[in-house]
Short mmCIF file of N, CA and C in Angstrom, two decimals:
data_model
loop_
_atom_site.label_atom_id
_atom_site.label_comp_id
_atom_site.label_asym_id
_atom_site.label_seq_id
_atom_site.Cartn_x
_atom_site.Cartn_y
_atom_site.Cartn_z
N UNK A 25 5.75 12.21 -11.82
CA UNK A 25 5.72 10.71 -11.36
C UNK A 25 6.75 10.03 -12.15
N UNK A 26 7.08 8.69 -12.54
CA UNK A 26 7.91 8.49 -13.39
C UNK A 26 7.40 6.86 -13.17
N UNK A 27 6.04 6.57 -14.40
CA UNK A 27 6.40 5.87 -14.45
C UNK A 27 6.42 3.79 -14.02
N UNK A 28 7.57 4.33 -14.76
CA UNK A 28 8.97 3.24 -13.94
C UNK A 28 8.95 2.88 -12.07
N UNK A 29 8.51 4.31 -12.00
CA UNK A 29 8.92 3.64 -9.78
C UNK A 29 7.30 3.07 -9.86
N UNK A 30 5.82 2.84 -10.60
CA UNK A 30 5.23 2.29 -10.51
C UNK A 30 5.37 2.00 -9.88
N UNK A 31 6.56 0.63 -11.50
CA UNK A 31 5.54 -0.58 -12.10
C UNK A 31 6.68 -0.76 -11.14
N UNK A 32 8.10 -0.12 -10.84
CA UNK A 32 9.16 -0.53 -8.95
C UNK A 32 8.27 -0.54 -8.04
N UNK A 33 7.03 0.01 -8.35
CA UNK A 33 6.80 -0.19 -6.57
C UNK A 33 5.17 -1.64 -6.93
N UNK A 34 4.69 -2.29 -8.23
CA UNK A 34 4.18 -3.59 -8.49
C UNK A 34 4.47 -4.23 -8.51
N UNK A 35 6.13 -3.84 -8.73
CA UNK A 35 6.35 -5.85 -8.65
C UNK A 35 7.29 -6.14 -7.32
N UNK A 36 7.09 -5.73 -6.54
CA UNK A 36 7.73 -5.82 -5.64
C UNK A 36 6.04 -5.54 -4.36
N UNK A 37 5.49 -5.41 -4.29
CA UNK A 37 3.98 -5.85 -4.07
C UNK A 37 3.78 -6.62 -4.76
N UNK A 38 3.73 -7.28 -5.16
CA UNK A 38 3.44 -8.51 -5.60
C UNK A 38 5.08 -9.83 -5.64
N UNK A 39 5.63 -9.17 -5.35
CA UNK A 39 6.63 -9.84 -4.53
C UNK A 39 6.32 -10.36 -2.85
N UNK A 40 5.97 -9.97 -2.31
CA UNK A 40 5.77 -9.24 -0.98
C UNK A 40 4.87 -9.93 -0.67
N UNK A 41 3.44 -9.29 -1.03
CA UNK A 41 2.02 -10.43 -1.10
C UNK A 41 1.53 -10.28 -0.85
N UNK A 42 2.15 -10.05 -2.70
CA UNK A 42 0.84 -11.81 -3.40
C UNK A 42 0.52 -12.81 -2.61
N UNK A 43 1.35 -13.65 -2.24
CA UNK A 43 0.24 -14.85 -1.92
C UNK A 43 -0.01 -14.59 -0.79
N UNK A 44 0.48 -14.06 0.34
CA UNK A 44 -0.16 -13.60 0.57
C UNK A 44 -1.60 -13.57 0.32
N UNK A 45 -1.80 -12.45 -0.38
CA UNK A 45 -3.19 -11.42 -0.17
C UNK A 45 -3.84 -12.79 -1.30
N UNK A 46 -3.34 -14.14 -1.90
CA UNK A 46 -4.23 -14.89 -3.26
C UNK A 46 -4.62 -15.59 -2.11
N UNK A 47 -4.20 -16.13 -1.09
CA UNK A 47 -4.50 -17.23 -0.08
C UNK A 47 -6.10 -16.63 1.14
N UNK A 48 -5.99 -15.76 0.80
CA UNK A 48 -6.56 -14.75 1.79
C UNK A 48 -8.24 -14.35 0.66
N UNK A 49 -7.28 -14.39 -0.43
CA UNK A 49 -8.76 -14.34 -1.38
C UNK A 49 -8.94 -13.13 -2.55
N UNK A 50 -7.42 -12.50 -2.50
CA UNK A 50 -8.10 -11.85 -3.07
C UNK A 50 -7.55 -11.55 -4.27
N UNK A 51 -7.31 -10.59 -5.52
CA UNK A 51 -6.19 -10.86 -6.28
C UNK A 51 -5.52 -9.49 -6.51
N UNK A 52 -4.52 -9.19 -7.55
CA UNK A 52 -4.68 -7.74 -7.96
C UNK A 52 -5.56 -7.92 -8.97
N UNK A 53 -5.82 -6.16 -9.01
CA UNK A 53 -7.30 -5.69 -10.52
C UNK A 53 -5.72 -5.46 -11.28
N UNK A 54 -6.05 -5.78 -12.59
CA UNK A 54 -5.68 -5.36 -13.89
C UNK A 54 -6.06 -3.74 -14.27
N UNK A 55 -5.65 -3.06 -14.27
CA UNK A 55 -5.93 -1.87 -14.58
C UNK A 55 -4.81 -1.15 -14.40
N UNK A 56 -3.97 -0.78 -16.05
CA UNK A 56 -3.08 -0.11 -16.69
C UNK A 56 -2.96 1.47 -16.22
N UNK A 57 -3.69 1.92 -16.54
CA UNK A 57 -4.47 3.14 -15.89
C UNK A 57 -4.41 3.72 -14.42
N UNK A 58 -5.07 2.89 -13.82
CA UNK A 58 -4.70 3.60 -12.55
C UNK A 58 -3.34 3.23 -11.50
N UNK A 59 -2.56 2.42 -12.56
CA UNK A 59 -0.81 1.65 -11.83
C UNK A 59 -0.52 2.76 -12.51
N UNK A 60 -0.77 3.37 -13.51
CA UNK A 60 0.31 4.25 -13.88
C UNK A 60 0.35 5.54 -12.96
N UNK A 61 -0.14 6.17 -13.12
CA UNK A 61 -0.97 6.76 -11.28
C UNK A 61 -1.32 6.75 -10.41
N UNK A 62 -0.71 5.11 -9.51
CA UNK A 62 -0.06 4.80 -8.04
C UNK A 62 -1.28 4.03 -8.38
N UNK A 63 -1.85 3.58 -8.14
CA UNK A 63 -3.03 2.73 -7.06
C UNK A 63 -2.88 1.64 -7.87
N UNK A 64 -2.89 0.45 -6.80
CA UNK A 64 -2.82 -0.75 -7.00
C UNK A 64 -3.65 -0.93 -6.22
N UNK A 65 -5.30 -1.83 -6.94
CA UNK A 65 -6.14 -2.93 -5.90
C UNK A 65 -6.47 -4.20 -5.90
N UNK A 66 -6.66 -5.11 -5.16
CA UNK A 66 -6.43 -5.94 -4.40
C UNK A 66 -8.02 -5.81 -4.20
N UNK A 67 -8.73 -6.80 -4.99
CA UNK A 67 -10.75 -7.65 -4.65
C UNK A 67 -10.84 -8.41 -3.96
N UNK A 68 -11.61 -8.73 -3.55
CA UNK A 68 -11.63 -10.02 -3.53
C UNK A 68 -13.02 -10.27 -4.48
N UNK A 69 -13.46 -11.88 -3.84
CA UNK A 69 -14.86 -12.28 -4.04
C UNK A 69 -15.94 -12.21 -3.17
N UNK A 70 -15.65 -11.86 -1.75
CA UNK A 70 -17.14 -11.35 -1.34
C UNK A 70 -17.81 -9.44 -0.84
N UNK A 71 -16.38 -9.43 -2.56
CA UNK A 71 -16.71 -7.45 -3.03
C UNK A 71 -16.08 -6.83 -1.33
N UNK A 72 -14.79 -7.17 -0.92
CA UNK A 72 -13.44 -6.78 -0.17
C UNK A 72 -13.05 -6.35 -1.48
N UNK A 73 -12.43 -5.07 -0.23
CA UNK A 73 -10.58 -4.26 -1.64
C UNK A 73 -9.86 -3.75 -0.73
N UNK A 74 -8.32 -4.09 -0.94
CA UNK A 74 -6.59 -3.34 0.04
C UNK A 74 -6.92 -2.29 -1.20
N UNK A 75 -6.75 -1.16 -1.60
CA UNK A 75 -6.10 -0.40 -2.11
C UNK A 75 -4.12 0.60 -1.90
N UNK A 76 -3.58 -0.23 -2.43
CA UNK A 76 -2.82 0.52 -1.70
C UNK A 76 -2.40 2.44 -3.31
N UNK A 77 -1.79 3.31 -2.24
CA UNK A 77 -1.54 4.45 -2.94
C UNK A 77 -0.33 4.49 -2.98
N UNK A 78 0.76 4.56 -5.01
CA UNK A 78 1.86 5.12 -4.21
C UNK A 78 2.10 7.01 -4.22
N UNK A 79 3.86 7.31 -4.42
CA UNK A 79 3.47 8.48 -3.97
C UNK A 79 5.38 7.93 -4.23
N UNK A 80 5.44 8.74 -5.61
CA UNK A 80 6.81 8.42 -5.57
C UNK A 80 7.75 9.50 -6.28
N UNK A 81 8.57 10.30 -5.49
CA UNK A 81 9.90 11.08 -5.00
C UNK A 81 10.75 10.65 -6.04
N UNK A 82 11.38 11.68 -6.19
CA UNK A 82 12.69 11.70 -7.13
C UNK A 82 14.09 12.46 -7.21
N UNK A 83 14.36 12.22 -7.17
CA UNK A 83 15.22 13.65 -6.84
C UNK A 83 15.75 14.75 -8.21
N UNK A 84 15.17 16.10 -8.15
CA UNK A 84 15.53 16.74 -8.63
C UNK A 84 17.10 17.71 -7.88
N UNK A 85 16.72 18.16 -9.58
CA UNK A 85 17.46 19.86 -8.78
C UNK A 85 17.52 20.69 -7.82
N UNK A 86 15.81 20.98 -7.07
CA UNK A 86 15.39 21.62 -6.57
C UNK A 86 14.93 20.85 -5.54
N UNK A 87 14.78 19.55 -5.21
CA UNK A 87 14.97 18.42 -4.33
C UNK A 87 15.80 18.00 -3.94
N UNK A 88 16.22 16.36 -3.00
CA UNK A 88 16.86 15.46 -2.64
C UNK A 88 16.67 15.26 -1.65
N UNK A 89 16.48 13.46 -2.13
CA UNK A 89 16.94 12.71 0.12
C UNK A 89 15.22 12.47 -0.01
N UNK A 90 14.02 12.77 -1.08
CA UNK A 90 12.63 12.54 -0.40
C UNK A 90 12.65 11.29 -0.82
N UNK A 91 11.97 10.42 0.64
CA UNK A 91 11.44 9.34 0.93
C UNK A 91 9.91 8.99 -0.50
N UNK A 92 9.75 7.92 -1.29
CA UNK A 92 8.88 7.32 -1.99
C UNK A 92 8.17 6.87 -0.05
N UNK A 93 6.60 7.29 -1.07
CA UNK A 93 5.87 6.63 0.43
C UNK A 93 4.40 6.48 -0.63
N UNK A 94 4.04 4.88 0.36
CA UNK A 94 2.42 4.71 0.06
C UNK A 94 1.45 3.49 1.76
N UNK A 95 0.88 4.49 0.98
CA UNK A 95 -0.94 4.46 1.88
C UNK A 95 -1.82 2.74 1.89
N UNK A 96 -1.66 2.32 2.97
CA UNK A 96 -3.29 1.21 2.16
C UNK A 96 -4.31 1.52 2.77
N UNK A 97 -5.61 1.79 2.12
CA UNK A 97 -7.40 1.29 2.25
C UNK A 97 -7.54 -0.07 2.41
N UNK A 98 -8.37 0.39 3.10
CA UNK A 98 -9.74 -1.24 3.10
C UNK A 98 -11.36 -1.01 3.05
N UNK A 99 -11.27 -1.63 2.19
CA UNK A 99 -12.82 -1.52 1.76
C UNK A 99 -13.84 -2.44 1.96
N UNK A 100 -14.84 -1.80 2.63
CA UNK A 100 -15.53 -2.07 2.74
C UNK A 100 -17.09 -3.59 1.50
N UNK A 101 -17.56 -4.26 1.49
CA UNK A 101 -18.57 -4.63 0.70
C UNK A 101 -20.04 -3.85 0.89
N UNK A 102 -19.67 -3.14 1.19
CA UNK A 102 -20.89 -1.70 1.72
C UNK A 102 -20.47 -0.90 1.26
N UNK A 103 -19.36 -0.64 0.60
CA UNK A 103 -18.20 0.86 0.48
C UNK A 103 -18.11 1.67 1.19
N UNK A 104 -18.30 1.11 2.32
CA UNK A 104 -17.40 1.49 3.14
C UNK A 104 -15.85 1.35 3.26
N UNK A 105 -14.56 3.33 3.67
CA UNK A 105 -13.67 3.25 3.63
C UNK A 105 -12.34 3.47 4.83
N UNK A 106 -11.51 2.62 4.92
CA UNK A 106 -11.06 2.96 6.30
C UNK A 106 -9.40 3.30 6.25
N UNK A 107 -8.43 3.84 6.05
CA UNK A 107 -7.65 3.87 6.16
C UNK A 107 -6.51 3.13 7.26
N UNK A 108 -5.86 1.80 6.39
CA UNK A 108 -5.52 1.06 7.12
C UNK A 108 -4.67 1.79 9.25
N UNK A 109 -4.28 2.53 8.80
CA UNK A 109 -3.26 3.21 10.08
C UNK A 109 -4.21 3.83 11.15
N UNK A 110 -5.63 4.11 10.43
CA UNK A 110 -6.61 4.61 11.50
C UNK A 110 -7.01 3.65 11.50
N UNK A 111 -7.52 1.82 11.27
CA UNK A 111 -8.30 1.27 12.10
C UNK A 111 -7.75 0.71 13.25
N UNK A 112 -6.08 0.75 12.55
CA UNK A 112 -5.17 0.24 14.24
C UNK A 112 -4.90 0.89 15.21
N UNK A 113 -4.91 2.30 14.65
CA UNK A 113 -4.76 3.59 15.14
C UNK A 113 -5.83 4.38 16.74
N UNK A 114 -6.67 4.33 15.60
CA UNK A 114 -8.07 4.87 16.54
C UNK A 114 -8.41 3.43 16.53
N UNK A 115 -9.18 2.83 16.06
CA UNK A 115 -10.00 2.02 15.97
C UNK A 115 -9.90 0.60 17.49
N UNK A 116 -8.69 0.38 16.74
CA UNK A 116 -8.40 -0.59 17.86
C UNK A 116 -7.01 -0.55 18.57
N UNK A 117 -7.58 1.85 19.30
CA UNK A 117 -6.27 1.96 19.37
C UNK A 117 -5.37 1.18 20.90
N UNK A 118 -3.74 0.86 19.09
CA UNK A 118 -3.11 -0.87 18.57
C UNK A 118 -1.61 0.95 18.79
N UNK A 119 -0.91 1.32 19.27
CA UNK A 119 -0.06 3.05 18.56
C UNK A 119 1.03 1.66 18.33
N UNK A 120 0.73 1.46 17.41
CA UNK A 120 2.91 0.19 17.26
C UNK A 120 2.27 1.25 16.04
N UNK A 121 1.76 2.40 15.40
CA UNK A 121 2.70 3.23 14.16
C UNK A 121 2.55 3.87 14.79
N UNK A 122 3.18 5.46 13.85
CA UNK A 122 2.92 6.96 14.56
C UNK A 122 1.94 7.70 15.36
N UNK A 123 1.53 7.78 13.95
CA UNK A 123 -0.13 8.00 13.46
C UNK A 123 -0.98 7.77 13.04
N UNK A 124 -2.11 7.97 13.16
CA UNK A 124 -3.89 7.06 12.75
C UNK A 124 -3.27 7.65 10.70
N UNK A 125 -3.05 8.30 10.85
CA UNK A 125 -2.51 9.00 8.87
C UNK A 125 -1.46 8.58 8.29
N UNK A 126 -0.79 7.20 8.43
CA UNK A 126 0.61 7.29 8.19
C UNK A 126 0.64 6.42 6.05
N UNK A 127 1.45 7.38 7.01
CA UNK A 127 2.60 6.81 4.93
C UNK A 127 3.83 5.86 5.02
N UNK A 128 3.62 4.89 4.61
CA UNK A 128 4.60 4.21 4.73
C UNK A 128 5.83 4.35 3.44
N UNK A 129 6.61 5.09 4.65
CA UNK A 129 7.85 6.00 3.49
C UNK A 129 9.61 4.76 2.81
N UNK A 130 9.61 4.92 2.41
CA UNK A 130 10.80 3.94 1.74
C UNK A 130 11.77 4.73 0.93
N UNK A 131 13.45 3.97 1.00
CA UNK A 131 14.17 4.99 0.15
C UNK A 131 14.95 3.94 -0.89
N UNK A 132 14.53 2.83 -0.50
CA UNK A 132 15.45 1.91 -1.69
C UNK A 132 14.76 0.94 -1.84
N UNK A 133 14.98 -0.89 -2.68
CA UNK A 133 14.84 -1.63 -1.60
C UNK A 133 14.81 -1.75 -0.82
N UNK A 134 15.72 -2.46 -0.07
CA UNK A 134 15.48 -2.59 1.56
C UNK A 134 14.23 -2.62 2.55
N UNK A 135 14.05 -1.02 2.31
CA UNK A 135 13.48 -0.28 3.32
C UNK A 135 11.79 -0.25 2.54
N UNK A 136 11.82 -0.70 0.65
CA UNK A 136 10.50 -0.81 -0.04
C UNK A 136 9.91 -1.53 0.25
N UNK A 137 10.76 -3.09 0.96
CA UNK A 137 10.30 -4.50 0.95
C UNK A 137 10.07 -4.41 2.68
N UNK A 138 10.70 -3.65 3.52
CA UNK A 138 10.55 -3.70 5.25
C UNK A 138 8.90 -3.43 5.13
N UNK A 139 9.06 -2.17 4.36
CA UNK A 139 8.11 -1.76 4.77
C UNK A 139 6.57 -1.93 3.95
N UNK A 140 6.27 -2.91 2.80
CA UNK A 140 5.24 -3.49 3.19
C UNK A 140 5.12 -4.60 3.77
N UNK A 141 6.14 -5.23 3.68
CA UNK A 141 6.02 -6.82 4.66
C UNK A 141 5.02 -6.36 6.19
N UNK A 142 5.67 -4.48 6.32
CA UNK A 142 5.45 -4.29 8.11
C UNK A 142 3.72 -3.78 7.17
N UNK A 143 3.09 -2.89 6.54
CA UNK A 143 2.06 -2.94 6.40
C UNK A 143 1.14 -4.66 6.05
N UNK A 144 1.46 -5.12 5.64
CA UNK A 144 0.64 -6.47 4.66
C UNK A 144 0.42 -7.54 6.05
N UNK A 145 1.08 -7.11 7.09
CA UNK A 145 1.01 -7.64 7.89
C UNK A 145 -0.46 -7.61 8.92
N UNK A 146 -0.27 -5.45 8.79
CA UNK A 146 -1.06 -4.93 10.09
C UNK A 146 -2.47 -5.45 9.04
N UNK A 147 -2.09 -5.97 6.93
CA UNK A 147 -3.76 -5.35 6.66
C UNK A 147 -4.14 -7.22 6.93
N UNK A 148 -3.46 -8.39 6.51
CA UNK A 148 -3.93 -9.57 7.46
C UNK A 148 -4.13 -9.39 8.64
N UNK A 149 -3.88 -8.88 9.25
CA UNK A 149 -4.17 -8.77 10.75
C UNK A 149 -4.86 -8.68 11.37
N UNK A 150 -5.36 -7.28 10.98
CA UNK A 150 -6.67 -6.72 10.54
C UNK A 150 -7.84 -6.96 10.37
#
């Protein structure tokens, strides 16, 4: 996977959700090594965190058209971790996502923006 793909994801992540997360008390942790691998973490002073795991797919001679994707993990101050989609679907029994193991998929800038917005609304809402 290309670091360029993760840089692109980070730029859109901060553009779409950065202000909302900042208003909620979260800041993006500057960790170039993790970010180069597709992990982006927002932390709060309360010890909670939001982690985005990004998997970028590129067309090759063996595969074509595979959607890139990301998921969101919520970290509590006591070390507990929960996938955002599992929290919504399993814990709150709200069937607004296809499954409790949902990865948001995208093919281009427009669909990435939409996916980030949907995930961001759920993150702030729950």
